[in-house]
Amino acid sequence: MAAPAWDTLWLDGHLATLAPDRADSGDAYGSLADGALAARDGRIAWIGRRADLPGRPEDLARRVVQLDGRWITPGLIDCHTHLVFGGERIDEWERRLNGESYADIARSGGGIGRTVRLTRAADEDALLAGAAARLRPLLAEGVTTVEVKSGYGLELEAELKMLRVARRLDAVLPVSVRATLLAAHALPPEFARDRAGYITLICEQIIPAAAAEGLADAVDAFCETIAFTPEETARVFTTAQAHGLPVKLHADQLADSGGAALAARFGALSADHIEYADAAGLDAMAAAGTVAVLLPGAFYLLRETRMPPVAGLRARSIPMALSTDLNPGTSPMRSLLLTLNMGCTLFGLTPAEALAGVTRHAARALGLTDRGMLAPGLRCDLALWEIERPAELAYWLGGSRCSGAVLAGVDRVLP
């Protein structure tokens, strides 16, 4: 008798494939009822109905797992986080609730400047411990891939330190990490009177060093009235692409700065926030294939009222990803499942759009073509759920129904 061809076979469950061309019941999740999924060498080897298996389960796989009616989705992807930083800013949040303005807090030594000081002062091990603690709740919710940005160093060594910590996360926790250089996040105090000098530092030292050391998978920037101009951002992006790094952009969050169109002009993987993006910017994104990353956590905490142009994104078939935007100042959110609910409740997404936003579209926002759906040949990153239907993932407020996860075909055990 031939040896089993598959490493693991999951049976007696239901599959939300999130594959747009595969819908057993005609629903938006690409569902397969009473399905089966097999893995070999870390990738999905077979997927379909149990009735269509080409033989007896015990003959097909070395290990057979009974799902007992549970659901499987692709492993969730948090595609926009600022996980690595020093200290906290809880007291500043309390001060804002008591009526102090962000400007007043910044003048007294708070705001992003405070996080920069604390991050610069912390060593790699301390930053790693803090980031890992913040990441664990996300992993408990079925997250298997996470993007981590720098941007609280704002100098050569501190930015590289943050990226090295991001690269170390997958050595201490079972997760796939993408690291993004965000040196163009804010103007550091030592360059307060020399904006051009800081952009030169980014372009001539920080980006080349990060690229040479293989520390960054992409370059991001904050193009906004309170941050960097389109011209400054364009210079950063030109340098990034010259070093073989794709780009992403914090765009049009507080005003229409032309960020969406700028991101599209450089073929950006994603334009994130985009509450104020105009029709021309959306047209450019659609033509360039740039993903819109919606971040309801920051919208909620900042009590914003201008919603992202969801109807315009739908009309142009622009993929919509969702993410926590986990950061100490404007989105201290450690739950991607809560993000799903906020995407539906605050922005009007359907539960299926929200789930696609943390799987298929989130993968695309990171330039990853090997995950985000359940399909043969893709990485076998799975999340297992004690639910009756996929919409429950966006329905419940608090608590995770995740009963397990699989990373590259291996059952994940959180240390």
CSV table of C-alpha atoms in Angstrom, one decimal:
chain,number,residue,atom,x,y,z
A,1,MET,CA,0.0,0.0,0.0
A,2,ALA,CA,1.3,3.4,-0.9
A,3,ALA,CA,2.3,5.8,1.9
A,4,PRO,CA,-0.3,8.5,2.7
A,5,ALA,CA,0.2,11.5,0.5
A,6,TRP,CA,-0.9,14.2,3.0
A,7,ASP,CA,0.5,15.2,6.3
A,8,THR,CA,-2.8,16.2,7.9
A,9,LEU,CA,-6.5,16.0,6.9
A,10,TRP,CA,-9.2,18.0,8.6
A,11,LEU,CA,-12.7,16.5,8.4
A,12,ASP,CA,-16.3,17.1,9.4
A,13,GLY,CA,-16.3,20.8,9.5
A,14,HIS,CA,-17.3,23.8,7.4
A,15,LEU,CA,-14.9,25.9,5.4
A,16,ALA,CA,-15.1,29.6,4.7
A,17,THR,CA,-12.6,29.7,1.8
A,18,LEU,CA,-12.8,33.4,1.1
A,19,ALA,CA,-12.0,32.5,-2.4
A,20,PRO,CA,-14.1,34.6,-4.7
A,21,ASP,CA,-14.4,31.9,-7.4
A,22,ARG,CA,-15.5,29.1,-5.0
A,23,ALA,CA,-18.8,29.4,-3.3
A,24,ASP,CA,-20.6,26.1,-2.5
A,25,SER,CA,-23.8,27.8,-1.3
A,26,GLY,CA,-23.5,30.9,-3.3
A,27,ASP,CA,-22.6,33.0,-0.3
A,28,ALA,CA,-20.0,35.7,-0.1
A,29,TYR,CA,-17.7,33.6,2.2
A,30,GLY,CA,-17.0,30.9,-0.5
A,31,SER,CA,-18.4,28.4,2.0
A,32,LEU,CA,-18.1,24.6,1.7
A,33,ALA,CA,-20.4,22.7,4.0
A,34,ASP,CA,-19.2,19.3,5.4
A,35,GLY,CA,-15.8,20.0,3.9
A,36,ALA,CA,-12.3,18.6,4.2
A,37,LEU,CA,-8.9,20.2,3.8
A,38,ALA,CA,-5.5,18.5,3.5
A,39,ALA,CA,-2.0,19.9,4.1
A,40,ARG,CA,1.3,18.7,2.8
A,41,ASP,CA,4.7,20.4,3.4
A,42,GLY,CA,3.1,23.5,4.9
A,43,ARG,CA,0.7,24.1,2.0
A,44,ILE,CA,-2.9,23.3,1.3
A,45,ALA,CA,-2.9,20.1,-0.8
A,46,TRP,CA,-6.6,19.5,-1.3
A,47,ILE,CA,-9.9,21.1,-0.4
A,48,GLY,CA,-13.4,20.1,-1.1
A,49,ARG,CA,-16.4,18.2,0.3
A,50,ARG,CA,-15.8,15.2,2.4
A,51,ALA,CA,-17.9,13.2,0.0
A,52,ASP,CA,-15.4,14.0,-2.8
A,53,LEU,CA,-12.3,12.7,-1.0
A,54,PRO,CA,-10.4,10.3,-3.3
A,55,GLY,CA,-10.2,7.6,-0.7
A,56,ARG,CA,-10.5,6.7,3.0
A,57,PRO,CA,-9.2,9.4,5.3
A,58,GLU,CA,-6.8,7.1,7.1
A,59,ASP,CA,-5.3,6.1,3.8
A,60,LEU,CA,-4.9,9.6,2.6
A,61,ALA,CA,-3.1,11.3,5.5
A,62,ARG,CA,-0.7,10.5,8.3
A,63,ARG,CA,-2.9,12.5,10.7
A,64,VAL,CA,-6.7,13.0,10.6
A,65,VAL,CA,-8.3,15.7,12.7
A,66,GLN,CA,-12.1,15.7,13.4
A,67,LEU,CA,-13.5,19.2,13.4
A,68,ASP,CA,-16.9,18.1,14.9
A,69,GLY,CA,-18.8,20.8,13.1
A,70,ARG,CA,-16.3,23.7,13.6
A,71,TRP,CA,-15.5,26.2,11.0
A,72,ILE,CA,-12.1,26.8,9.3
A,73,THR,CA,-11.1,30.2,7.9
A,74,PRO,CA,-7.8,31.3,6.5
A,75,GLY,CA,-5.5,32.5,9.3
A,76,LEU,CA,-6.3,36.1,10.1
A,77,ILE,CA,-3.9,38.9,9.0
A,78,ASP,CA,-3.4,42.2,10.9
A,79,CYS,CA,-1.9,44.3,8.1
A,80,HIS,CA,-1.3,47.6,9.9
A,81,THR,CA,0.2,47.8,13.4
A,82,HIS,CA,2.7,49.8,15.4
A,83,LEU,CA,3.4,47.0,17.8
A,84,VAL,CA,6.9,47.9,18.8
A,85,PHE,CA,7.2,51.0,21.1
A,86,GLY,CA,8.5,52.0,24.5
A,87,GLY,CA,6.2,52.9,27.4
A,88,GLU,CA,2.5,53.7,27.4
A,89,ARG,CA,0.4,56.8,27.0
A,90,ILE,CA,-2.6,55.9,29.2
A,91,ASP,CA,-2.3,59.0,31.3
A,92,GLU,CA,-2.6,61.2,28.2
A,93,TRP,CA,-5.8,59.5,27.2
A,94,GLU,CA,-7.2,60.3,30.6
A,95,ARG,CA,-6.0,63.9,30.2
A,96,ARG,CA,-7.8,64.2,26.9
A,97,LEU,CA,-11.0,62.8,28.5
A,98,ASN,CA,-10.7,65.6,31.1
A,99,GLY,CA,-10.6,68.2,28.4
A,100,GLU,CA,-6.9,68.8,27.6
A,101,SER,CA,-6.1,69.2,23.9
A,102,TYR,CA,-3.6,67.0,22.1
A,103,ALA,CA,-1.6,70.2,21.4
A,104,ASP,CA,-1.4,71.1,25.1
A,105,ILE,CA,-0.3,67.5,26.0
A,106,ALA,CA,2.3,67.7,23.2
A,107,ARG,CA,3.7,71.0,24.5
A,108,SER,CA,4.0,69.5,28.0
A,109,GLY,CA,6.2,66.7,26.6
A,110,GLY,CA,3.5,64.2,25.6
A,111,GLY,CA,2.3,62.9,22.3
A,112,ILE,CA,4.4,61.0,19.8
A,113,GLY,CA,7.5,62.8,21.1
A,114,ARG,CA,7.1,61.0,24.4
A,115,THR,CA,6.9,57.6,22.6
A,116,VAL,CA,9.9,58.5,20.6
A,117,ARG,CA,11.9,59.3,23.7
A,118,LEU,CA,10.9,56.1,25.5
A,119,THR,CA,11.5,53.9,22.4
A,120,ARG,CA,14.9,55.4,21.9
A,121,ALA,CA,15.8,54.7,25.5
A,122,ALA,CA,14.6,51.1,25.6
A,123,ASP,CA,16.9,48.2,24.6
A,124,GLU,CA,15.8,45.5,22.1
A,125,ASP,CA,14.9,43.0,24.7
A,126,ALA,CA,12.6,45.4,26.5
A,127,LEU,CA,10.9,46.4,23.2
A,128,LEU,CA,10.6,42.7,22.3
A,129,ALA,CA,8.9,41.8,25.6
A,130,GLY,CA,6.4,44.7,25.2
A,131,ALA,CA,5.6,43.9,21.6
A,132,ALA,CA,5.2,40.2,22.4
A,133,ALA,CA,2.7,41.0,25.2
A,134,ARG,CA,0.6,43.1,22.9
A,135,LEU,CA,0.7,40.5,20.1
A,136,ARG,CA,-0.5,37.5,22.2
A,137,PRO,CA,-4.1,38.6,22.4
A,138,LEU,CA,-4.2,38.9,18.6
A,139,LEU,CA,-2.8,35.4,18.2
A,140,ALA,CA,-5.4,34.1,20.6
A,141,GLU,CA,-8.0,35.4,18.1
A,142,GLY,CA,-6.6,33.4,15.1
A,143,VAL,CA,-4.1,35.9,13.7
A,144,THR,CA,-1.3,34.1,11.9
A,145,THR,CA,0.3,37.0,10.1
A,146,VAL,CA,1.0,40.5,11.4
A,147,GLU,CA,2.6,43.6,9.9
A,148,VAL,CA,4.8,45.7,12.3
A,149,LYS,CA,6.0,49.2,11.5
A,150,SER,CA,8.8,51.2,12.9
A,151,GLY,CA,8.4,55.0,13.2
A,152,TYR,CA,9.0,55.7,16.9
A,153,GLY,CA,12.8,55.9,16.5
A,154,LEU,CA,13.1,58.7,13.9
A,155,GLU,CA,16.9,58.3,13.8
A,156,LEU,CA,19.1,55.7,12.1
A,157,GLU,CA,19.9,53.4,15.0
A,158,ALA,CA,16.6,53.6,16.7
A,159,GLU,CA,14.6,52.8,13.5
A,160,LEU,CA,16.9,49.8,12.8
A,161,LYS,CA,16.5,48.7,16.4
A,162,MET,CA,12.7,48.7,16.0
A,163,LEU,CA,12.9,46.7,12.7
A,164,ARG,CA,15.2,44.2,14.3
A,165,VAL,CA,12.7,43.7,17.1
A,166,ALA,CA,10.0,43.1,14.6
A,167,ARG,CA,12.1,40.5,12.9
A,168,ARG,CA,12.7,38.8,16.3
A,169,LEU,CA,9.0,38.4,17.1
A,170,ASP,CA,8.5,35.3,15.1
A,171,ALA,CA,11.3,33.7,17.0
A,172,VAL,CA,9.5,34.0,20.3
A,173,LEU,CA,5.9,33.6,19.1
A,174,PRO,CA,4.4,31.4,16.4
A,175,VAL,CA,3.5,34.0,13.8
A,176,SER,CA,4.5,35.3,10.4
A,177,VAL,CA,5.8,38.9,10.6
A,178,ARG,CA,6.2,41.5,7.9
A,179,ALA,CA,8.3,44.5,8.9
A,180,THR,CA,7.7,48.0,7.5
A,181,LEU,CA,10.0,51.0,7.7
A,182,LEU,CA,8.1,54.1,8.8
A,183,ALA,CA,10.9,56.6,9.4
A,184,ALA,CA,8.7,59.3,7.7
A,185,HIS,CA,6.2,59.1,10.6
A,186,ALA,CA,6.9,62.4,12.3
A,187,LEU,CA,9.6,65.1,12.4
A,188,PRO,CA,12.1,64.4,15.2
A,189,PRO,CA,12.9,67.2,17.6
A,190,GLU,CA,16.5,67.5,16.5
A,191,PHE,CA,15.2,68.3,13.0
A,192,ALA,CA,12.4,70.6,14.0
A,193,ARG,CA,13.9,73.5,11.9
A,194,ASP,CA,15.3,71.3,9.2
A,195,ARG,CA,12.6,69.2,7.4
A,196,ALA,CA,14.7,68.8,4.3
A,197,GLY,CA,17.6,67.5,6.4
A,198,TYR,CA,15.5,64.8,8.0
A,199,ILE,CA,14.1,63.6,4.6
A,200,THR,CA,17.7,63.5,3.4
A,201,LEU,CA,18.6,61.4,6.4
A,202,ILE,CA,15.8,59.0,5.6
A,203,CYS,CA,16.8,58.7,1.9
A,204,GLU,CA,20.5,58.7,2.2
A,205,GLN,CA,21.0,56.7,5.4
A,206,ILE,CA,17.9,55.0,7.0
A,207,ILE,CA,16.4,53.4,3.9
A,208,PRO,CA,19.7,52.2,2.5
A,209,ALA,CA,20.7,50.7,5.8
A,210,ALA,CA,17.4,48.9,6.3
A,211,ALA,CA,17.5,47.5,2.8
A,212,ALA,CA,21.1,46.4,3.1
A,213,GLU,CA,20.4,44.5,6.3
A,214,GLY,CA,17.2,43.0,5.0
A,215,LEU,CA,15.2,44.5,7.8
A,216,ALA,CA,12.3,45.9,5.9
A,217,ASP,CA,9.7,44.4,3.6
A,218,ALA,CA,8.2,47.8,2.6
A,219,VAL,CA,8.5,51.5,3.3
A,220,ASP,CA,5.6,53.6,4.7
A,221,ALA,CA,5.1,57.3,5.2
A,222,PHE,CA,2.6,59.6,6.9
A,223,CYS,CA,1.5,62.1,4.2
A,224,GLU,CA,-0.7,64.6,6.1
A,225,THR,CA,-1.1,68.2,7.1
A,226,ILE,CA,0.5,67.5,10.5
A,227,ALA,CA,3.2,65.2,9.0
A,228,PHE,CA,4.9,65.2,5.6
A,229,THR,CA,4.0,66.8,2.3
A,230,PRO,CA,3.3,65.0,-0.9
A,231,GLU,CA,6.6,66.2,-2.3
A,232,GLU,CA,8.6,65.0,0.7
A,233,THR,CA,6.7,61.7,0.6
A,234,ALA,CA,7.5,61.3,-3.1
A,235,ARG,CA,11.2,61.7,-2.4
A,236,VAL,CA,11.0,58.9,0.2
A,237,PHE,CA,9.1,56.6,-2.1
A,238,THR,CA,11.4,57.2,-5.0
A,239,THR,CA,14.3,56.2,-2.7
A,240,ALA,CA,12.5,53.1,-1.4
A,241,GLN,CA,11.7,51.8,-4.9
A,242,ALA,CA,15.3,52.4,-5.9
A,243,HIS,CA,16.3,50.0,-3.1
A,244,GLY,CA,13.7,47.4,-4.3
A,245,LEU,CA,11.2,48.1,-1.5
A,246,PRO,CA,7.5,48.4,-2.2
A,247,VAL,CA,5.6,51.3,-0.6
A,248,LYS,CA,2.5,51.9,1.5
A,249,LEU,CA,1.0,55.2,2.8
A,250,HIS,CA,-0.9,56.7,5.7
A,251,ALA,CA,-3.1,58.8,3.4
A,252,ASP,CA,-5.9,61.4,3.7
A,253,GLN,CA,-6.8,60.6,7.3
A,254,LEU,CA,-7.3,64.2,8.5
A,255,ALA,CA,-7.7,66.1,5.3
A,256,ASP,CA,-7.5,65.5,1.5
A,257,SER,CA,-3.8,65.9,0.9
A,258,GLY,CA,-3.8,64.0,-2.3
A,259,GLY,CA,-2.4,61.0,-0.5
A,260,ALA,CA,-4.5,58.3,-2.2
A,261,ALA,CA,-3.5,59.5,-5.7
A,262,LEU,CA,0.1,59.8,-4.6
A,263,ALA,CA,0.1,56.2,-3.3
A,264,ALA,CA,-1.4,55.0,-6.6
A,265,ARG,CA,1.2,57.0,-8.6
A,266,PHE,CA,3.9,54.9,-6.9
A,267,GLY,CA,2.0,51.6,-7.2
A,268,ALA,CA,1.6,51.4,-3.5
A,269,LEU,CA,0.5,48.1,-1.9
A,270,SER,CA,-2.0,50.1,0.1
A,271,ALA,CA,-3.3,53.5,1.1
A,272,ASP,CA,-4.4,53.4,4.8
A,273,HIS,CA,-7.1,55.5,6.6
A,274,ILE,CA,-8.3,57.5,3.5
A,275,GLU,CA,-11.3,59.1,5.2
A,276,TYR,CA,-10.8,62.2,3.1
A,277,ALA,CA,-9.8,60.6,-0.2
A,278,ASP,CA,-11.6,62.2,-3.1
A,279,ALA,CA,-13.0,60.6,-6.3
A,280,ALA,CA,-9.8,61.3,-8.3
A,281,GLY,CA,-7.8,59.5,-5.6
A,282,LEU,CA,-10.1,56.5,-5.6
A,283,ASP,CA,-9.9,56.3,-9.4
A,284,ALA,CA,-6.2,56.3,-9.2
A,285,MET,CA,-6.2,53.6,-6.6
A,286,ALA,CA,-8.5,51.4,-8.7
A,287,ALA,CA,-6.2,51.8,-11.8
A,288,ALA,CA,-3.1,51.0,-9.8
A,289,GLY,CA,-4.5,48.0,-7.9
A,290,THR,CA,-3.8,49.7,-4.5
A,291,VAL,CA,-5.7,48.2,-1.5
A,292,ALA,CA,-7.6,50.5,0.9
A,293,VAL,CA,-6.8,49.7,4.5
A,294,LEU,CA,-9.6,50.9,6.8
A,295,LEU,CA,-8.7,51.5,10.5
A,296,PRO,CA,-11.9,51.9,12.6
A,297,GLY,CA,-10.0,51.8,15.9
A,298,ALA,CA,-8.4,55.2,15.3
A,299,PHE,CA,-11.6,56.6,13.9
A,300,TYR,CA,-13.4,55.5,17.1
A,301,LEU,CA,-10.8,56.7,19.6
A,302,LEU,CA,-10.4,60.1,18.0
A,303,ARG,CA,-14.2,60.5,17.7
A,304,GLU,CA,-13.9,61.2,14.1
A,305,THR,CA,-17.1,61.8,12.0
A,306,ARG,CA,-15.7,61.6,8.5
A,307,MET,CA,-16.0,58.0,7.4
A,308,PRO,CA,-13.9,56.4,4.6
A,309,PRO,CA,-15.6,56.4,1.2
A,310,VAL,CA,-16.9,52.8,1.4
A,311,ALA,CA,-19.5,53.3,-1.3
A,312,GLY,CA,-16.9,54.7,-3.7
A,313,LEU,CA,-14.5,51.9,-2.9
A,314,ARG,CA,-17.2,49.3,-3.7
A,315,ALA,CA,-18.2,51.1,-6.9
A,316,ARG,CA,-14.6,50.9,-8.1
A,317,SER,CA,-14.1,47.3,-6.8
A,318,ILE,CA,-11.1,48.5,-4.7
A,319,PRO,CA,-10.2,45.8,-2.2
A,320,MET,CA,-10.9,46.9,1.4
A,321,ALA,CA,-8.7,45.5,4.2
A,322,LEU,CA,-9.3,46.1,7.9
A,323,SER,CA,-6.7,46.3,10.6
A,324,THR,CA,-6.3,47.2,14.3
A,325,ASP,CA,-3.7,50.1,13.8
A,326,LEU,CA,-2.5,49.0,17.2
A,327,ASN,CA,-0.5,52.0,18.6
A,328,PRO,CA,-0.1,53.8,21.9
A,329,GLY,CA,-1.7,57.1,20.9
A,330,THR,CA,-4.7,56.7,18.7
A,331,SER,CA,-5.7,53.0,18.6
A,332,PRO,CA,-4.6,50.9,21.6
A,333,MET,CA,-6.6,48.0,20.1
A,334,ARG,CA,-5.5,44.5,20.7
A,335,SER,CA,-8.5,42.7,19.1
A,336,LEU,CA,-8.8,42.1,15.3
A,337,LEU,CA,-12.2,40.6,16.0
A,338,LEU,CA,-13.4,43.9,17.5
A,339,THR,CA,-12.1,45.6,14.4
A,340,LEU,CA,-14.4,43.4,12.3
A,341,ASN,CA,-17.4,44.5,14.3
A,342,MET,CA,-16.3,48.2,14.1
A,343,GLY,CA,-15.8,47.9,10.4
A,344,CYS,CA,-19.4,46.7,10.1
A,345,THR,CA,-21.0,48.9,12.7
A,346,LEU,CA,-19.1,52.2,12.1
A,347,PHE,CA,-18.3,51.9,8.4
A,348,GLY,CA,-21.2,49.8,7.1
A,349,LEU,CA,-19.2,46.8,5.8
A,350,THR,CA,-21.0,43.5,5.5
A,351,PRO,CA,-19.6,40.7,7.7
A,352,ALA,CA,-18.3,39.0,4.6
A,353,GLU,CA,-16.5,42.1,3.5
A,354,ALA,CA,-15.0,42.5,6.9
A,355,LEU,CA,-13.8,38.9,7.0
A,356,ALA,CA,-12.3,39.3,3.5
A,357,GLY,CA,-10.7,42.4,4.9
A,358,VAL,CA,-8.6,40.5,7.5
A,359,THR,CA,-7.8,37.6,5.2
A,360,ARG,CA,-7.7,37.9,1.4
A,361,HIS,CA,-7.5,41.7,1.1
A,362,ALA,CA,-5.1,42.0,4.1
A,363,ALA,CA,-2.7,39.6,2.4
A,364,ARG,CA,-2.8,41.7,-0.8
A,365,ALA,CA,-2.2,44.9,1.3
A,366,LEU,CA,1.1,43.3,2.4
A,367,GLY,CA,2.0,42.1,-1.1
A,368,LEU,CA,1.5,38.4,-0.1
A,369,THR,CA,0.1,36.1,-2.7
A,370,ASP,CA,0.6,32.9,-0.8
A,371,ARG,CA,-2.1,33.2,1.9
A,372,GLY,CA,-5.5,34.8,2.8
A,373,MET,CA,-7.7,32.2,1.2
A,374,LEU,CA,-8.2,28.4,1.4
A,375,ALA,CA,-7.1,27.1,-1.9
A,376,PRO,CA,-4.6,24.4,-3.1
A,377,GLY,CA,-1.0,25.6,-3.2
A,378,LEU,CA,-1.4,28.4,-0.7
A,379,ARG,CA,0.2,28.4,2.8
A,380,CYS,CA,-1.8,26.2,5.2
A,381,ASP,CA,-2.4,29.0,7.7
A,382,LEU,CA,-5.8,28.3,9.3
A,383,ALA,CA,-8.0,29.5,12.2
A,384,LEU,CA,-10.5,27.1,13.7
A,385,TRP,CA,-13.8,28.5,15.2
A,386,GLU,CA,-16.5,27.3,17.5
A,387,ILE,CA,-19.3,29.2,15.6
A,388,GLU,CA,-22.5,28.3,13.7
A,389,ARG,CA,-21.8,30.7,10.8
A,390,PRO,CA,-19.0,33.1,9.8
A,391,ALA,CA,-20.9,36.3,10.5
A,392,GLU,CA,-20.5,35.5,14.2
A,393,LEU,CA,-16.9,36.6,14.0
A,394,ALA,CA,-18.0,40.2,13.4
A,395,TYR,CA,-21.1,39.9,15.7
A,396,TRP,CA,-19.8,39.2,19.2
A,397,LEU,CA,-18.3,42.0,21.2
A,398,GLY,CA,-15.6,40.6,23.4
A,399,GLY,CA,-14.4,37.0,23.8
A,400,SER,CA,-12.8,34.9,21.1
A,401,ARG,CA,-14.5,31.8,19.7
A,402,CYS,CA,-11.1,30.7,18.2
A,403,SER,CA,-10.4,27.1,19.2
A,404,GLY,CA,-7.0,26.8,17.5
A,405,ALA,CA,-4.8,27.9,14.7
A,406,VAL,CA,-2.4,26.3,12.2
A,407,LEU,CA,0.7,27.9,10.9
A,408,ALA,CA,2.2,26.5,7.7
A,409,GLY,CA,0.5,23.2,8.3
A,410,VAL,CA,1.5,22.8,12.0
A,411,ASP,CA,-0.8,23.2,14.9
A,412,ARG,CA,0.1,26.3,16.7
A,413,VAL,CA,0.8,26.2,20.5
A,414,LEU,CA,1.3,29.5,22.2
A,415,PRO,CA,4.2,29.5,24.6
